[in-house]
Coordinates of C-alpha atoms in Angstrom, one line a residue:
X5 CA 80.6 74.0 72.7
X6 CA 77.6 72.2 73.0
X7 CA 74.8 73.5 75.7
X8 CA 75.5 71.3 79.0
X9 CA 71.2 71.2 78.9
X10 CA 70.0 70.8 75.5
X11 CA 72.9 70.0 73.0
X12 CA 75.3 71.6 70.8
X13 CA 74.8 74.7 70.1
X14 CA 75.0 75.9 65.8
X15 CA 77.5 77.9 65.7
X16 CA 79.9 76.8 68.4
X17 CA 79.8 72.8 66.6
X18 CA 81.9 73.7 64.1
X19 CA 84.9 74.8 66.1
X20 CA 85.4 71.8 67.2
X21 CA 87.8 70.4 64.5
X22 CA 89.8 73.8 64.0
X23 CA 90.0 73.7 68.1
X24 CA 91.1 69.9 68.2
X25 CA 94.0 70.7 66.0
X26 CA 94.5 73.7 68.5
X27 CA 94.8 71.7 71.2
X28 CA 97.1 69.0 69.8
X29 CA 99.4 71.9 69.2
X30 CA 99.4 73.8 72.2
X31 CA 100.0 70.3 73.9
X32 CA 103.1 69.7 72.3
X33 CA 104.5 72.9 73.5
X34 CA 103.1 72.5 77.1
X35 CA 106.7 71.2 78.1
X36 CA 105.0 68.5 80.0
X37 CA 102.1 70.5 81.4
X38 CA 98.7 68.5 82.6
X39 CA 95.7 69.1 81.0
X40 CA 94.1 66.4 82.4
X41 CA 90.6 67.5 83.7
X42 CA 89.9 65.7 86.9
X43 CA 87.4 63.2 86.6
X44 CA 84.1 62.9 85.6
X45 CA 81.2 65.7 85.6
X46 CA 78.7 64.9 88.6
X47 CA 74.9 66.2 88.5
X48 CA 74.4 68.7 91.8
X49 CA 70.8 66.7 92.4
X50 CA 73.1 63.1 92.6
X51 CA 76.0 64.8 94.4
X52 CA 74.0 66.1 97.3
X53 CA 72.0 62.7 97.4
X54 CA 74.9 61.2 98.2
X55 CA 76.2 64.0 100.6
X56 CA 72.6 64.2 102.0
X57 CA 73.1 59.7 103.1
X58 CA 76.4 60.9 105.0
X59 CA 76.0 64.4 106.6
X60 CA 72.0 64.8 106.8
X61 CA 72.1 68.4 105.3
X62 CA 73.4 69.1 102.0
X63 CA 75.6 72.2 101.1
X64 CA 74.0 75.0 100.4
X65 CA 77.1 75.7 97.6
X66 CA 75.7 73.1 95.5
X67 CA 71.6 73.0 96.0
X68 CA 70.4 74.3 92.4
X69 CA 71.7 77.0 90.7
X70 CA 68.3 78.8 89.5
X71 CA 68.0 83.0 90.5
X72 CA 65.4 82.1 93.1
X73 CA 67.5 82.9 96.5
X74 CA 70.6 83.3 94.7
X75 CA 72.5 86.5 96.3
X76 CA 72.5 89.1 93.5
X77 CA 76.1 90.1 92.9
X78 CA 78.1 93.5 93.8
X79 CA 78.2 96.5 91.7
X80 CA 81.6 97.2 90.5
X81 CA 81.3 101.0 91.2
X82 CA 78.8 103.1 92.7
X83 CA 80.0 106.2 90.2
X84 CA 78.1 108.3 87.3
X85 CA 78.7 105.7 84.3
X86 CA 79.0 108.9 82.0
X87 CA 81.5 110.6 84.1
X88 CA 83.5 107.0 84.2
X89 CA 83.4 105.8 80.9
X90 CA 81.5 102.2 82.4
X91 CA 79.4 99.8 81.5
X92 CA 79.3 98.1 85.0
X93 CA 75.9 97.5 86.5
X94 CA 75.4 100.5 89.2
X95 CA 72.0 99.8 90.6
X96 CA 69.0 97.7 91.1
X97 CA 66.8 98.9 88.0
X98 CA 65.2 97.1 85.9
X99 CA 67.8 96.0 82.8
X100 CA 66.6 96.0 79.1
X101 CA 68.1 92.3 78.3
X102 CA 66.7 90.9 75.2
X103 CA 67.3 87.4 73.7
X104 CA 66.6 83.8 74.3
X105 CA 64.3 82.9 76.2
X106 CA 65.3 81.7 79.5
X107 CA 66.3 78.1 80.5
X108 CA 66.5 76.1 83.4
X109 CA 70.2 75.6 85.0
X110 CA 71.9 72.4 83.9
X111 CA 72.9 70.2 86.3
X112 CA 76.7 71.9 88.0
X113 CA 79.3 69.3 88.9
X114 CA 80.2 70.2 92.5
X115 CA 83.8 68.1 93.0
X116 CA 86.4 70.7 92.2
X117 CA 89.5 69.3 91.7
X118 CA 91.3 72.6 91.9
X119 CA 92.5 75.1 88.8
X120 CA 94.4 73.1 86.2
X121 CA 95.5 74.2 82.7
X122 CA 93.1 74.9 80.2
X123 CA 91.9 72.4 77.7
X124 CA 92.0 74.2 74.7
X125 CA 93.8 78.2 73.9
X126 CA 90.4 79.5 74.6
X127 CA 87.6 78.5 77.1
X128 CA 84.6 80.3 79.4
X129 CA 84.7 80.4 82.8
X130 CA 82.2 81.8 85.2
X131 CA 81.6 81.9 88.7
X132 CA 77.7 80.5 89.9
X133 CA 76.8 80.0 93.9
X134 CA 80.4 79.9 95.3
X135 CA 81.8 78.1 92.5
X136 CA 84.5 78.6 89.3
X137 CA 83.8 76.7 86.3
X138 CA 85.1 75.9 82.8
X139 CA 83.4 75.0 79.9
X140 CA 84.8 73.4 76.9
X141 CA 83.8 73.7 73.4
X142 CA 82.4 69.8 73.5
X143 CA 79.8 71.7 76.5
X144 CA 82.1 69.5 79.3
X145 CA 81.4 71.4 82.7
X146 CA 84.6 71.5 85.2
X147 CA 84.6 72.8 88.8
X148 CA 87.9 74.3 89.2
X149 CA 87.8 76.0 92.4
X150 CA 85.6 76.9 95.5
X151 CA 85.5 80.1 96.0
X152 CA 83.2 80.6 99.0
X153 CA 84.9 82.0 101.9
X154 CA 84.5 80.3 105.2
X155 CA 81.7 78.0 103.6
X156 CA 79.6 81.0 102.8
X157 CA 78.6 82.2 99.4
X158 CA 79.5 85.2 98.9
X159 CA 78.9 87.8 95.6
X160 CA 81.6 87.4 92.9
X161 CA 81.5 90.3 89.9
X162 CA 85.3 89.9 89.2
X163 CA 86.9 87.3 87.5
X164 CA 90.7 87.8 85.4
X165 CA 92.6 85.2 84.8
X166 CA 96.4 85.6 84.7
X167 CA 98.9 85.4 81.6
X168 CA 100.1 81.9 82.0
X169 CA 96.4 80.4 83.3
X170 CA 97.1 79.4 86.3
X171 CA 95.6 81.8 89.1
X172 CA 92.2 83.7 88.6
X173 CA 91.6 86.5 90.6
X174 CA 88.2 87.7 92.1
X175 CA 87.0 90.3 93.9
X176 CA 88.7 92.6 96.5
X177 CA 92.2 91.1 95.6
X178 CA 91.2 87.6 96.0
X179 CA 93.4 85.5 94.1
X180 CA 93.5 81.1 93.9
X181 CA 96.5 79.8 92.2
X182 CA 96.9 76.2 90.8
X183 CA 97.9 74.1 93.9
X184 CA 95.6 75.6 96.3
X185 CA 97.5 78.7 97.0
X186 CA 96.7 82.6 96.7
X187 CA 95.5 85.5 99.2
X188 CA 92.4 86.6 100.8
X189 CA 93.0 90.2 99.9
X190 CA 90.6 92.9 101.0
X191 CA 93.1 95.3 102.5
X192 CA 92.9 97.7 99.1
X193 CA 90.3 98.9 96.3
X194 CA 91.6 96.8 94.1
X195 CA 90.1 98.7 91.7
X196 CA 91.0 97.8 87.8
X197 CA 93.6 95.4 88.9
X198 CA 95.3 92.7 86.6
X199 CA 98.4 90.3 86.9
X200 CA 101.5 91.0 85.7
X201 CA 102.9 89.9 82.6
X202 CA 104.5 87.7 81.7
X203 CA 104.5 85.7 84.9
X204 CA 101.3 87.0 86.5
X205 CA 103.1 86.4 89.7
X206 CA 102.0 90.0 91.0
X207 CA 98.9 92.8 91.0
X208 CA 98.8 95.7 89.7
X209 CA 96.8 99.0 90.0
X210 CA 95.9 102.4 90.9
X211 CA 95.5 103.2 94.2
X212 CA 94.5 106.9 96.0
X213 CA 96.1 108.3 92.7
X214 CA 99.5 106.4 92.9
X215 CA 100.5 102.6 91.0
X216 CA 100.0 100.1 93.8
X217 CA 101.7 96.5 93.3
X218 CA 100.7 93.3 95.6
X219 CA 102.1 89.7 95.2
X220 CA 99.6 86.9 94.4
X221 CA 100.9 84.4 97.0
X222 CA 101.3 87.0 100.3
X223 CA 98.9 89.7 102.3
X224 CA 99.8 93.5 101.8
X225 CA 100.6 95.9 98.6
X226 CA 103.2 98.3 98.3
X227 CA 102.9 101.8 96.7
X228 CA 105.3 102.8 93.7
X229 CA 107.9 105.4 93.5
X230 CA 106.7 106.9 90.8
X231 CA 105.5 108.5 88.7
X232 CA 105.5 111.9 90.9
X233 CA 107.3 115.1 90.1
X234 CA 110.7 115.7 90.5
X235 CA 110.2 119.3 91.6
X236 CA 106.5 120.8 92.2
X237 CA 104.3 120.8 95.4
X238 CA 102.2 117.7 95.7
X239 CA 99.2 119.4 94.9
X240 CA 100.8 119.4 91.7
X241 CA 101.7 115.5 91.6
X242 CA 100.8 113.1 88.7
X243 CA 97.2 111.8 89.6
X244 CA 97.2 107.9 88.3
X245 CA 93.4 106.7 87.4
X246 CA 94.9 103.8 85.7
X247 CA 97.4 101.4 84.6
X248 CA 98.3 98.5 82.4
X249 CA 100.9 96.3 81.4
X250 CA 102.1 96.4 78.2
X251 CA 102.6 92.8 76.5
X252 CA 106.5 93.2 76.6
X253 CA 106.0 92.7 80.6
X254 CA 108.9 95.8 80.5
X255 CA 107.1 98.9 79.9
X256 CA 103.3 100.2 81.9
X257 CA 101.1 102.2 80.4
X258 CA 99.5 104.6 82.9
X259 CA 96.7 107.0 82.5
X260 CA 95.8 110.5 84.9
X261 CA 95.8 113.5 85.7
X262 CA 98.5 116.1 85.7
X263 CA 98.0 117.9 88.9
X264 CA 99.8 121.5 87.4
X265 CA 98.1 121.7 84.4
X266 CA 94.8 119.4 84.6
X267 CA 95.3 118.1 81.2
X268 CA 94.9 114.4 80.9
X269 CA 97.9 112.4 79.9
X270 CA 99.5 108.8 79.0
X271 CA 102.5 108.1 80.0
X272 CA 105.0 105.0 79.5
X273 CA 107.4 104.1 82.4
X274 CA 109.4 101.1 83.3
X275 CA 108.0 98.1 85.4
X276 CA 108.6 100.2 88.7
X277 CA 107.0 103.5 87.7
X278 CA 110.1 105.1 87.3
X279 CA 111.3 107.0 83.8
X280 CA 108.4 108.3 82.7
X281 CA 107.6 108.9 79.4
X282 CA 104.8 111.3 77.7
X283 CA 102.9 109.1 74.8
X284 CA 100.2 111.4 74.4
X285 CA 98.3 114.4 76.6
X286 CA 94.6 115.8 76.1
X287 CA 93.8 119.3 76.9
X288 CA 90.3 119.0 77.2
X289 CA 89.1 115.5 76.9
X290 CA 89.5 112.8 79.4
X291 CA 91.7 109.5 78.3
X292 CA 90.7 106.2 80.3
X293 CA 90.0 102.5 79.7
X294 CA 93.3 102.5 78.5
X295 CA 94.2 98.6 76.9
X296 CA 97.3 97.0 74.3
X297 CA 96.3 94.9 71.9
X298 CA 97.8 91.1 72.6
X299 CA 100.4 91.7 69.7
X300 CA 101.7 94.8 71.5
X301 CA 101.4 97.0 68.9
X302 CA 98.0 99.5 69.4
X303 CA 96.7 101.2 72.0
X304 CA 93.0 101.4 72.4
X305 CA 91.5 103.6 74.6
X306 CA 88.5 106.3 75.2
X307 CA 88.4 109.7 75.0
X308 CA 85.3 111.5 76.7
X309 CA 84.3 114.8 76.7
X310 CA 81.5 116.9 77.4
X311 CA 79.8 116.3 74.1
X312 CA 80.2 112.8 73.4
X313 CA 83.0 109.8 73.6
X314 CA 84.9 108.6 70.9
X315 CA 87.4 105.1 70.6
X316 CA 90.6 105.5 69.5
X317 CA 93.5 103.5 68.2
X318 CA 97.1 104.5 68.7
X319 CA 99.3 102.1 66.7
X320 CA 102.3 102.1 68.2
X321 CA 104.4 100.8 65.4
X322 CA 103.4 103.2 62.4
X323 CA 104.2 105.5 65.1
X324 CA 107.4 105.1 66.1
X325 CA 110.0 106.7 63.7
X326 CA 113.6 104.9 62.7
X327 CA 116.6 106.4 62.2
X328 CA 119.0 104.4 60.2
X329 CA 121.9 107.1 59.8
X330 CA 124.1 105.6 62.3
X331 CA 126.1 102.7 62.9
X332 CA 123.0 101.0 64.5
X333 CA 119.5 102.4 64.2
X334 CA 117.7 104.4 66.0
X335 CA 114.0 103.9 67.3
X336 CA 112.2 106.7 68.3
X337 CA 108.3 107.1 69.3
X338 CA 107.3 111.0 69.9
X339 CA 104.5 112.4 72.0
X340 CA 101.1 112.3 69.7
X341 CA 97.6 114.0 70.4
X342 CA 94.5 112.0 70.2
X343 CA 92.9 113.9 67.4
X344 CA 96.1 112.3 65.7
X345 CA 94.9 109.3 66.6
X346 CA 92.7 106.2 64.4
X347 CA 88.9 107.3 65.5
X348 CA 87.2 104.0 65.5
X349 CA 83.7 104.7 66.9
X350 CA 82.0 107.6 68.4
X351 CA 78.9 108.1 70.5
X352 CA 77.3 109.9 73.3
X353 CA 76.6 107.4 75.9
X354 CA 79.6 105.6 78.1
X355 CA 82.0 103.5 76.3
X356 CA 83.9 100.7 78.5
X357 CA 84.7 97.1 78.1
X358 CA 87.2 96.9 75.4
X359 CA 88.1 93.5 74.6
X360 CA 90.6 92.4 71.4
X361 CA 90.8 89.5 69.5
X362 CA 93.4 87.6 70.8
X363 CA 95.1 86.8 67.6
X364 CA 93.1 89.1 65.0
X365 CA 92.4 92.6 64.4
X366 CA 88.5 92.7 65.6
X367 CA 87.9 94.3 69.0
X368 CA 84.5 94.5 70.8
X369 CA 83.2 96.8 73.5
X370 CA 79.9 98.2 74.4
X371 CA 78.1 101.6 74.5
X372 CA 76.0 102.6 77.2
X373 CA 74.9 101.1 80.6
X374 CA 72.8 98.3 82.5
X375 CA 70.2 100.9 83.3
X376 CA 69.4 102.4 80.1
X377 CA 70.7 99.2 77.8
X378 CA 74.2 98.5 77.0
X379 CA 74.9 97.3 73.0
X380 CA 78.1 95.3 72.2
X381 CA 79.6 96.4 69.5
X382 CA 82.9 95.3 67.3
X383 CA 85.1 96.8 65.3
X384 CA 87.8 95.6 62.5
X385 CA 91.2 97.7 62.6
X386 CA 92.1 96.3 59.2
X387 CA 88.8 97.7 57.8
X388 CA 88.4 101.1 59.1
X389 CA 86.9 100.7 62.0
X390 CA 83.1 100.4 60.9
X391 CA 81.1 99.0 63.4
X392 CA 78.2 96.2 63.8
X393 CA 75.8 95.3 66.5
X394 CA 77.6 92.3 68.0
X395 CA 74.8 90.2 69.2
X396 CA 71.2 93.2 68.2
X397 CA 68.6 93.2 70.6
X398 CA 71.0 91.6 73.5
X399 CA 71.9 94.1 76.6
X400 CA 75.1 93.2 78.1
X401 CA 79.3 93.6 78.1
X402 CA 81.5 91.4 75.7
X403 CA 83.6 88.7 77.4
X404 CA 85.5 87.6 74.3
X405 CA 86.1 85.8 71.3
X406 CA 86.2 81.8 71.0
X407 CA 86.6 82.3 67.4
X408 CA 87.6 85.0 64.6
X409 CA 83.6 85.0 64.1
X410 CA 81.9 84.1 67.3
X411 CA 82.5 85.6 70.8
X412 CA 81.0 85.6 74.3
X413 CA 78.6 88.0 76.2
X414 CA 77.5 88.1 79.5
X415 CA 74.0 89.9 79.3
X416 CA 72.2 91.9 82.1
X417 CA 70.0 89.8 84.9
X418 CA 66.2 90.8 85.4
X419 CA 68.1 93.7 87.7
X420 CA 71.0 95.5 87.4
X421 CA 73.6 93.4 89.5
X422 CA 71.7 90.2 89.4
X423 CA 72.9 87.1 87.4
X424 CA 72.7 87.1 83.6
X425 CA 72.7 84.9 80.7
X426 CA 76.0 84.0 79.2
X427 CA 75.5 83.8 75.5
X428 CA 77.7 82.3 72.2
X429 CA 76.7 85.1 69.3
X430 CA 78.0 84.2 65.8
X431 CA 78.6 87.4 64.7
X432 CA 78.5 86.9 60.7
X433 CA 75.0 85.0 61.3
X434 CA 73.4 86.9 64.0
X435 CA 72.7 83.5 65.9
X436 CA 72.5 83.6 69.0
X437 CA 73.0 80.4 71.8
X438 CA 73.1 80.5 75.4
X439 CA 76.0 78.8 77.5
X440 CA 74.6 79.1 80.7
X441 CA 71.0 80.6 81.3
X442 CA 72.5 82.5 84.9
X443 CA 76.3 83.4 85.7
X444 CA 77.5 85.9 88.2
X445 CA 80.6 87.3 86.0
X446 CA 82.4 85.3 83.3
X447 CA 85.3 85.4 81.5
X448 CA 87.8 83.9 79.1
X449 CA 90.8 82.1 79.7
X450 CA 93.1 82.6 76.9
X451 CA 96.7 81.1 76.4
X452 CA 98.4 84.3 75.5
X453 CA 101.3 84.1 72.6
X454 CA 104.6 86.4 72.6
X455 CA 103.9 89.8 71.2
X456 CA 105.5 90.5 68.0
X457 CA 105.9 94.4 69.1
X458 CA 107.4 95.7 72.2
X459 CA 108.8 99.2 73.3
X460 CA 112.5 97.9 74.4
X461 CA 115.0 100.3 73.6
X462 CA 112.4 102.8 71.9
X463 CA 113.4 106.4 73.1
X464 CA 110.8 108.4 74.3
X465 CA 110.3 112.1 75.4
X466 CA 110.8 112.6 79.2
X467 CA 107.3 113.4 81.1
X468 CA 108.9 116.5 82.9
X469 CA 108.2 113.6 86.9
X470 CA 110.7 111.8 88.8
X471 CA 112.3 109.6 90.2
X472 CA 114.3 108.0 88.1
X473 CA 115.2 104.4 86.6
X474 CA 117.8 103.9 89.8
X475 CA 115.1 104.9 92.0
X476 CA 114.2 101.7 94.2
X477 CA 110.0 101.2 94.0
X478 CA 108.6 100.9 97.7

């Protein structure tokens, strides 16, 4: 990717032959697909000329992009970062961000022609003064949505993008599909929500302690029937604090609290909440930031106690046993505990952010917060899980990885909640590039592949909740 201001940058000019071959091939399979961009990039400064001649005021959307004015973005969570396990910007204090120094903002095309299928497997987006952009490894800049609502610009610090590419959601519930389509959201916390997989066609999260579902084209959520207990006084329910999909698009994995005992536990279930299984239960320590590795076959997560946090690895397949003395075999995958568990890193302050290589055993994440300094880190499963300092000296969460060697990180504004830099780091050099000198929250649009692991017909033990598998959710 080359900068959009000065050039290409070192280390991101050499993917562009291994990406063009990418490209050729994931454009063969599209199955007659568009990836055709729109037209061409326009300079903001000739763009509101032009709307200037017409109108006689130009939109304040697309009037320079530099931090002066620009509204500073929303915290994710007001919360105790220790006591969460986050990385999120909480306040207004000064960060610690270290790194290039800062540039002006390139010139931002303003004509979005709406969200179209990305250009190549991987690409950065970001959101900057009410709009979504791409930007492709050649340092093209796209517009692919407005995301102002009613004209005005409002803060964006949420930005996922769903399995297939084609729907991004924002904050609040605030979801744009290709076409034009979505919801406004708003009615919900939202908190931690992601598509669903594989068809990203709903929302999923944890609500008031219970797995809340919402489609991406209509108003409204629903609540889950389960998991809840089958027969203890609701003071004694399940508490949910979290919840993913696994890659099979069958199976979530959901994190909490058991309300009887107070131990922490992860629990498998179908797609509705219902059957649920124990995968593994903490009697001290607190298990969160719960995510599956694109391949399906590891769980990472955090652990946090009261002296210190640690970042584990569950692989799923080593773990689940086969029994071959019958006519057909048997899979089987019984209840572990965490000290049982790959240890991949351990620390004292917050761990959050945990990001894995799409297609590779490396996974980044960062240790500690925007107040005190946040380092990204990254870690190899195939090698142990020693760490390195992703990008040293740079304050800020991990986005992703555009290559096995160089990922993505958004680094911490002049205040905690203000726009940052959005930096290319190659991680075997140490070089470091910026991509855009301000963004309000980025992140990378992936073209997911099949996982090679999945849970279906794995037995599991029974969590001791209800209802079950012929309960209807709602």
């Amino acid at each position: 990717m080359s900068l959009p201001s000065t050039g290409r940058p070192v280390i991101l000019r050499v993917l562009a032959l291994v990406t063009t071959l990418l490209v050729l091939a994931a454009a063969c399979g599209a199955n007659g697909r568009s990836t055709d961009s729109g037209a061409e990039t326009e300079a903001a400064t000739a763009t509101q000329a032009g709307e200037a001649g017409e109108s006689g005021e130009a939109d304040p959307a697309v009037v320079g992009s530099g931090a002066e004015g620009h509204p500073a973005t929303t915290p994710d969570s007001a919360a105790d970062p220790v006591a969460e396990g986050s990385v999120a910007p909480t306040s207004s204090a000064p960060s610690t961000t270290t790194g290039p120094p800062a540039e002006e903002d390139p010139p931002l095309p303003v004509r979005c022609r709406g969200i179209d299928l990305p250009l190549q497997p991987r690409e950065i987006t970001f959101v900057l003064q009410g709009r979504l952009f791409a930007v492709d490894f050649g340092g093209t800049l796209r517009c692919l949505a407005d995301v102002r609502i009613d004209k005005e610009i409002v803060p964006v610090s949420n930005l996922r993008w769903s399995p297939q590419s084609d729907a991004a959601l924002l904050d609040q519930g605030r979801v744009i599909t290709m076409g034009g389509g979505g919801r406004s959201g708003g009615d919900a916390s939202y908190d931690g929500a992601d598509f669903s997989v594989p068809s990203g066609t709903a929302l999923i999260w944890a609500e008031e302690g219970r797995i809340a579902l919402a489609s991406t084209t209509r108003e409204g959520f629903q609540i889950l029937a389960g998991p809840v207990p089958a027969d203890t006084a609701p003071e004694e329910e399940f508490v949910v604090e979290g919840v993913v999909y696994h890659p099979d698009g069958l199976h979530l994995l959901v994190w909490g609290r058991d309300g009887a005992t107070g131990r922490s536990r992860l629990l498998v279930t179908a797609e509705n909440g219902t059957a649920p299984a124990l995968l593994m239960e903490s009697d001290s320590a607190v298990i969160s930031d719960v995510v599956v590795t694109p391949d399906g076959a590891t769980v990472l997560y955090v652990l946090s106690a009261d002296d210190g946090r640690e970042l584990r690895a569950l692989d799923l397949e080593a773990a689940t046993l086969v029994d071959e003395s019958g006519d057909e075999p048997v899979r089987s995958l019984p209840p572990v505990r965490p000290e049982d568990t790959t240890l991949l890193y351990e620390g004292v302050r917050p761990l959050g952010r945990v990001v894995p290589e799409p297609d590779g055993p490396r996974v980044l994440f960062a240790e500690g917060s925007c107040e005190a300094g946040s380092e990204v880190l990254l870690v190899d499963l195939e090698e142990g899980g020693y760490e390195i300092a992703a990008a040293p000296g740079v304050s800020g969460v991990p986005i992703g990885f555009l290559t096995h060697g160089s990922v993505v990180i958004e680094g911490f504004g002049e205040t905690c909640g203000s726009p940052g830099p959005l930096l290319g780091v190659d991680v075997d050099s140490g070089d470091v590039e910026t991509v855009m000198p301000r963004v309000e929250v980025a992140s990378m649009r992936v073209m997911r592949s099949q996982p090679r692991f999945n849970l279906l017909d794995v037995e599991m033990t029974p969590a001791g909740y209800g209802p079950s598998p012929d309960t209807p959710s709602g």
